[in-house]
């Protein structure tokens, strides 16, 4: 179940897996997939199940099927490391998608731009479109609303008996939105709420708006 919201005068939809869809431009924004990370860790002996790799591509295909975006924009850290066997799966997926492909280059995007361009990608350090400035690292953008990734934001919920639950989230504050990591094999960073912050927690099948009073500080 998506959650609709107005950002800088534009209607957008938050998806429970962490995607943001902008209907007016038929654009889907995803951040921090970290493709290749599973194979990178397996190469060095980590006991990471191969199913984690397949889950990324399954989620990617399913969210694109749901929205059918004309443009698919990745807000950085699309591929975690150097080329490995996971690149073959990504290459196959990219050649089959019908969307225009864009990449805002992140700190993990170290693969040659020529490989991306051969798949039809447009590469940017940042991109200004409509009222938005799209970046990988969050930044102040006078006159623009910044949409970014990189942080892998999460919110910590407190319960009775000192029980806590940490969930990935969209993090909204004045003139900025930070997207959660879309990748299935990524960590999260629990944020300390500040006055005026809004959090939209992801439960896997729903987006849940939270008041700051419902969240807890990072221990």
PDB file of N, CA and C in Angstrom, residues 144-196:
ATOM      1  N   UNK A 144      15.578  24.905  -4.085  1.00  0.00           N
ATOM      2  CA  UNK A 144      15.170  23.585  -4.571  1.00  0.00           C
ATOM      3  C   UNK A 144      14.859  22.676  -3.385  1.00  0.00           C
ATOM      4  N   UNK A 145      14.072  21.658  -3.656  1.00  0.00           N
ATOM      5  CA  UNK A 145      13.802  20.625  -2.663  1.00  0.00           C
ATOM      6  C   UNK A 145      14.742  19.462  -2.955  1.00  0.00           C
ATOM      7  N   UNK A 146      15.560  19.097  -1.989  1.00  0.00           N
ATOM      8  CA  UNK A 146      16.569  18.052  -2.160  1.00  0.00           C
ATOM      9  C   UNK A 146      15.987  16.671  -1.861  1.00  0.00           C
ATOM     10  N   UNK A 147      16.161  15.756  -2.816  1.00  0.00           N
ATOM     11  CA  UNK A 147      15.839  14.346  -2.600  1.00  0.00           C
ATOM     12  C   UNK A 147      17.143  13.576  -2.742  1.00  0.00           C
ATOM     13  N   UNK A 148      17.483  12.786  -1.711  1.00  0.00           N
ATOM     14  CA  UNK A 148      18.788  12.135  -1.666  1.00  0.00           C
ATOM     15  C   UNK A 148      18.667  10.744  -1.052  1.00  0.00           C
ATOM     16  N   UNK A 149      19.814  10.064  -0.984  1.00  0.00           N
ATOM     17  CA  UNK A 149      19.882   8.746  -0.372  1.00  0.00           C
ATOM     18  C   UNK A 149      21.064   8.689   0.578  1.00  0.00           C
ATOM     19  N   UNK A 150      21.895   7.674   0.409  1.00  0.00           N
ATOM     20  CA  UNK A 150      23.185   7.511   1.091  1.00  0.00           C
ATOM     21  C   UNK A 150      23.089   7.116   2.567  1.00  0.00           C
ATOM     22  N   UNK A 151      22.156   7.690   3.313  1.00  0.00           N
ATOM     23  CA  UNK A 151      22.122   7.525   4.761  1.00  0.00           C
ATOM     24  C   UNK A 151      21.555   6.160   5.180  1.00  0.00           C
ATOM     25  N   UNK A 152      20.698   5.552   4.357  1.00  0.00           N
ATOM     26  CA  UNK A 152      19.964   4.334   4.734  1.00  0.00           C
ATOM     27  C   UNK A 152      19.152   4.600   6.009  1.00  0.00           C
ATOM     28  N   UNK A 153      18.282   5.614   6.016  1.00  0.00           N
ATOM     29  CA  UNK A 153      17.641   6.033   7.266  1.00  0.00           C
ATOM     30  C   UNK A 153      16.723   4.966   7.845  1.00  0.00           C
ATOM     31  N   UNK A 154      16.693   4.946   9.170  1.00  0.00           N
ATOM     32  CA  UNK A 154      15.787   4.064   9.906  1.00  0.00           C
ATOM     33  C   UNK A 154      15.285   4.819  11.115  1.00  0.00           C
ATOM     34  N   UNK A 155      14.160   4.357  11.649  1.00  0.00           N
ATOM     35  CA  UNK A 155      13.574   4.954  12.828  1.00  0.00           C
ATOM     36  C   UNK A 155      13.460   3.870  13.894  1.00  0.00           C
ATOM     37  N   UNK A 156      13.732   4.261  15.120  1.00  0.00           N
ATOM     38  CA  UNK A 156      13.667   3.314  16.233  1.00  0.00           C
ATOM     39  C   UNK A 156      12.395   3.580  17.035  1.00  0.00           C
ATOM     40  N   UNK A 157      11.589   2.535  17.190  1.00  0.00           N
ATOM     41  CA  UNK A 157      10.342   2.639  17.928  1.00  0.00           C
ATOM     42  C   UNK A 157      10.518   1.972  19.288  1.00  0.00           C
ATOM     43  N   UNK A 158      10.014   2.634  20.312  1.00  0.00           N
ATOM     44  CA  UNK A 158      10.118   2.098  21.659  1.00  0.00           C
ATOM     45  C   UNK A 158       8.795   1.543  22.141  1.00  0.00           C
ATOM     46  N   UNK A 159       8.865   0.487  22.968  1.00  0.00           N
ATOM     47  CA  UNK A 159       7.668  -0.113  23.520  1.00  0.00           C
ATOM     48  C   UNK A 159       7.824  -0.378  24.998  1.00  0.00           C
ATOM     49  N   UNK A 160       6.861  -1.085  25.551  1.00  0.00           N
ATOM     50  CA  UNK A 160       6.904  -1.417  26.964  1.00  0.00           C
ATOM     51  C   UNK A 160       8.080  -2.349  27.249  1.00  0.00           C
ATOM     52  N   UNK A 161       8.603  -2.244  28.468  1.00  0.00           N
ATOM     53  CA  UNK A 161       9.706  -3.126  28.855  1.00  0.00           C
ATOM     54  C   UNK A 161      10.982  -2.898  28.082  1.00  0.00           C
ATOM     55  N   UNK A 162      11.199  -1.664  27.638  1.00  0.00           N
ATOM     56  CA  UNK A 162      12.398  -1.283  26.892  1.00  0.00           C
ATOM     57  C   UNK A 162      12.530  -2.038  25.563  1.00  0.00           C
ATOM     58  N   UNK A 163      11.435  -2.522  25.052  1.00  0.00           N
ATOM     59  CA  UNK A 163      11.463  -3.165  23.737  1.00  0.00           C
ATOM     60  C   UNK A 163      11.654  -2.101  22.663  1.00  0.00           C
ATOM     61  N   UNK A 164      12.434  -2.424  21.672  1.00  0.00           N
ATOM     62  CA  UNK A 164      12.646  -1.498  20.558  1.00  0.00           C
ATOM     63  C   UNK A 164      12.524  -2.240  19.236  1.00  0.00           C
ATOM     64  N   UNK A 165      12.149  -1.496  18.235  1.00  0.00           N
ATOM     65  CA  UNK A 165      12.033  -2.026  16.880  1.00  0.00           C
ATOM     66  C   UNK A 165      12.592  -0.980  15.938  1.00  0.00           C
ATOM     67  N   UNK A 166      13.494  -1.388  15.054  1.00  0.00           N
ATOM     68  CA  UNK A 166      14.071  -0.456  14.091  1.00  0.00           C
ATOM     69  C   UNK A 166      13.562  -0.793  12.707  1.00  0.00           C
ATOM     70  N   UNK A 167      13.016   0.218  12.027  1.00  0.00           N
ATOM     71  CA  UNK A 167      12.453   0.034  10.702  1.00  0.00           C
ATOM     72  C   UNK A 167      13.059   1.042   9.733  1.00  0.00           C
ATOM     73  N   UNK A 168      13.339   0.635   8.490  1.00  0.00           N
ATOM     74  CA  UNK A 168      13.761   1.614   7.483  1.00  0.00           C
ATOM     75  C   UNK A 168      12.653   2.629   7.269  1.00  0.00           C
ATOM     76  N   UNK A 169      13.025   3.813   6.829  1.00  0.00           N
ATOM     77  CA  UNK A 169      12.014   4.863   6.707  1.00  0.00           C
ATOM     78  C   UNK A 169      12.408   5.898   5.659  1.00  0.00           C
ATOM     79  N   UNK A 170      11.402   6.636   5.208  1.00  0.00           N
ATOM     80  CA  UNK A 170      11.606   7.904   4.523  1.00  0.00           C
ATOM     81  C   UNK A 170      11.771   8.961   5.622  1.00  0.00           C
ATOM     82  N   UNK A 171      12.755   9.839   5.461  1.00  0.00           N
ATOM     83  CA  UNK A 171      13.018  10.880   6.457  1.00  0.00           C
ATOM     84  C   UNK A 171      12.796  12.234   5.796  1.00  0.00           C
ATOM     85  N   UNK A 172      11.787  12.953   6.271  1.00  0.00           N
ATOM     86  CA  UNK A 172      11.394  14.227   5.683  1.00  0.00           C
ATOM     87  C   UNK A 172      11.622  15.349   6.678  1.00  0.00           C
ATOM     88  N   UNK A 173      12.298  16.390   6.211  1.00  0.00           N
ATOM     89  CA  UNK A 173      12.417  17.632   6.978  1.00  0.00           C
ATOM     90  C   UNK A 173      12.332  18.786   5.988  1.00  0.00           C
ATOM     91  N   UNK A 174      12.427  20.011   6.470  1.00  0.00           N
ATOM     92  CA  UNK A 174      12.238  21.172   5.602  1.00  0.00           C
ATOM     93  C   UNK A 174      13.132  21.098   4.372  1.00  0.00           C
ATOM     94  N   UNK A 175      12.513  21.087   3.194  1.00  0.00           N
ATOM     95  CA  UNK A 175      13.210  21.133   1.913  1.00  0.00           C
ATOM     96  C   UNK A 175      14.117  19.941   1.644  1.00  0.00           C
ATOM     97  N   UNK A 176      13.863  18.805   2.306  1.00  0.00           N
ATOM     98  CA  UNK A 176      14.702  17.631   2.053  1.00  0.00           C
ATOM     99  C   UNK A 176      13.962  16.335   2.384  1.00  0.00           C
ATOM    100  N   UNK A 177      14.176  15.344   1.525  1.00  0.00           N
ATOM    101  CA  UNK A 177      13.679  13.996   1.768  1.00  0.00           C
ATOM    102  C   UNK A 177      14.827  13.024   1.531  1.00  0.00           C
ATOM    103  N   UNK A 178      15.059  12.133   2.490  1.00  0.00           N
ATOM    104  CA  UNK A 178      16.067  11.100   2.335  1.00  0.00           C
ATOM    105  C   UNK A 178      15.352   9.766   2.150  1.00  0.00           C
ATOM    106  N   UNK A 179      15.670   9.082   1.053  1.00  0.00           N
ATOM    107  CA  UNK A 179      15.046   7.805   0.745  1.00  0.00           C
ATOM    108  C   UNK A 179      15.721   6.670   1.504  1.00  0.00           C
ATOM    109  N   UNK A 180      14.950   5.655   1.878  1.00  0.00           N
ATOM    110  CA  UNK A 180      15.565   4.456   2.459  1.00  0.00           C
ATOM    111  C   UNK A 180      16.332   3.680   1.396  1.00  0.00           C
ATOM    112  N   UNK A 181      17.217   2.805   1.846  1.00  0.00           N
ATOM    113  CA  UNK A 181      17.927   1.932   0.913  1.00  0.00           C
ATOM    114  C   UNK A 181      16.950   0.910   0.337  1.00  0.00           C
ATOM    115  N   UNK A 182      16.976   0.757  -0.976  1.00  0.00           N
ATOM    116  CA  UNK A 182      16.087  -0.202  -1.633  1.00  0.00           C
ATOM    117  C   UNK A 182      16.675  -1.610  -1.623  1.00  0.00           C
ATOM    118  N   UNK A 183      17.991  -1.727  -1.532  1.00  0.00           N
ATOM    119  CA  UNK A 183      18.645  -3.023  -1.592  1.00  0.00           C
ATOM    120  C   UNK A 183      18.260  -3.920  -0.426  1.00  0.00           C
ATOM    121  N   UNK A 184      18.162  -5.219  -0.713  1.00  0.00           N
ATOM    122  CA  UNK A 184      17.756  -6.189   0.309  1.00  0.00           C
ATOM    123  C   UNK A 184      18.892  -6.528   1.269  1.00  0.00           C
ATOM    124  N   UNK A 185      20.139  -6.264   0.887  1.00  0.00           N
ATOM    125  CA  UNK A 185      21.293  -6.641   1.708  1.00  0.00           C
ATOM    126  C   UNK A 185      22.068  -5.380   2.071  1.00  0.00           C
ATOM    127  N   UNK A 186      21.398  -4.501   2.813  1.00  0.00           N
ATOM    128  CA  UNK A 186      22.012  -3.242   3.232  1.00  0.00           C
ATOM    129  C   UNK A 186      21.701  -3.020   4.708  1.00  0.00           C
ATOM    130  N   UNK A 187      22.553  -2.278   5.373  1.00  0.00           N
ATOM    131  CA  UNK A 187      22.286  -1.911   6.751  1.00  0.00           C
ATOM    132  C   UNK A 187      21.414  -0.666   6.812  1.00  0.00           C
ATOM    133  N   UNK A 188      21.104  -0.238   8.032  1.00  0.00           N
ATOM    134  CA  UNK A 188      20.334   0.982   8.238  1.00  0.00           C
ATOM    135  C   UNK A 188      21.013   1.833   9.304  1.00  0.00           C
ATOM    136  N   UNK A 189      20.675   3.110   9.298  1.00  0.00           N
ATOM    137  CA  UNK A 189      21.222   4.053  10.271  1.00  0.00           C
ATOM    138  C   UNK A 189      20.059   4.709  11.002  1.00  0.00           C
ATOM    139  N   UNK A 190      19.904   4.385  12.288  1.00  0.00           N
ATOM    140  CA  UNK A 190      18.820   4.967  13.076  1.00  0.00           C
ATOM    141  C   UNK A 190      19.111   6.439  13.351  1.00  0.00           C
ATOM    142  N   UNK A 191      18.133   7.285  13.080  1.00  0.00           N
ATOM    143  CA  UNK A 191      18.317   8.723  13.189  1.00  0.00           C
ATOM    144  C   UNK A 191      17.741   9.255  14.493  1.00  0.00           C
ATOM    145  N   UNK A 192      18.382  10.259  15.038  1.00  0.00           N
ATOM    146  CA  UNK A 192      17.833  10.974  16.188  1.00  0.00           C
ATOM    147  C   UNK A 192      16.872  12.040  15.666  1.00  0.00           C
ATOM    148  N   UNK A 193      15.610  11.980  16.074  1.00  0.00           N
ATOM    149  CA  UNK A 193      14.640  12.951  15.550  1.00  0.00           C
ATOM    150  C   UNK A 193      14.924  14.361  16.037  1.00  0.00           C
ATOM    151  N   UNK A 194      14.646  15.319  15.164  1.00  0.00           N
ATOM    152  CA  UNK A 194      14.742  16.729  15.503  1.00  0.00           C
ATOM    153  C   UNK A 194      13.380  17.367  15.322  1.00  0.00           C
ATOM    154  N   UNK A 195      13.118  18.499  15.972  1.00  0.00           N
ATOM    155  CA  UNK A 195      11.820  19.161  15.820  1.00  0.00           C
ATOM    156  C   UNK A 195      11.504  19.420  14.345  1.00  0.00           C
ATOM    157  N   UNK A 196      10.300  19.077  13.957  1.00  0.00           N
ATOM    158  CA  UNK A 196       9.874  19.282  12.577  1.00  0.00           C
ATOM    159  C   UNK A 196      10.102  18.097  11.669  1.00  0.00           C
TER     160      UNK A 196
END
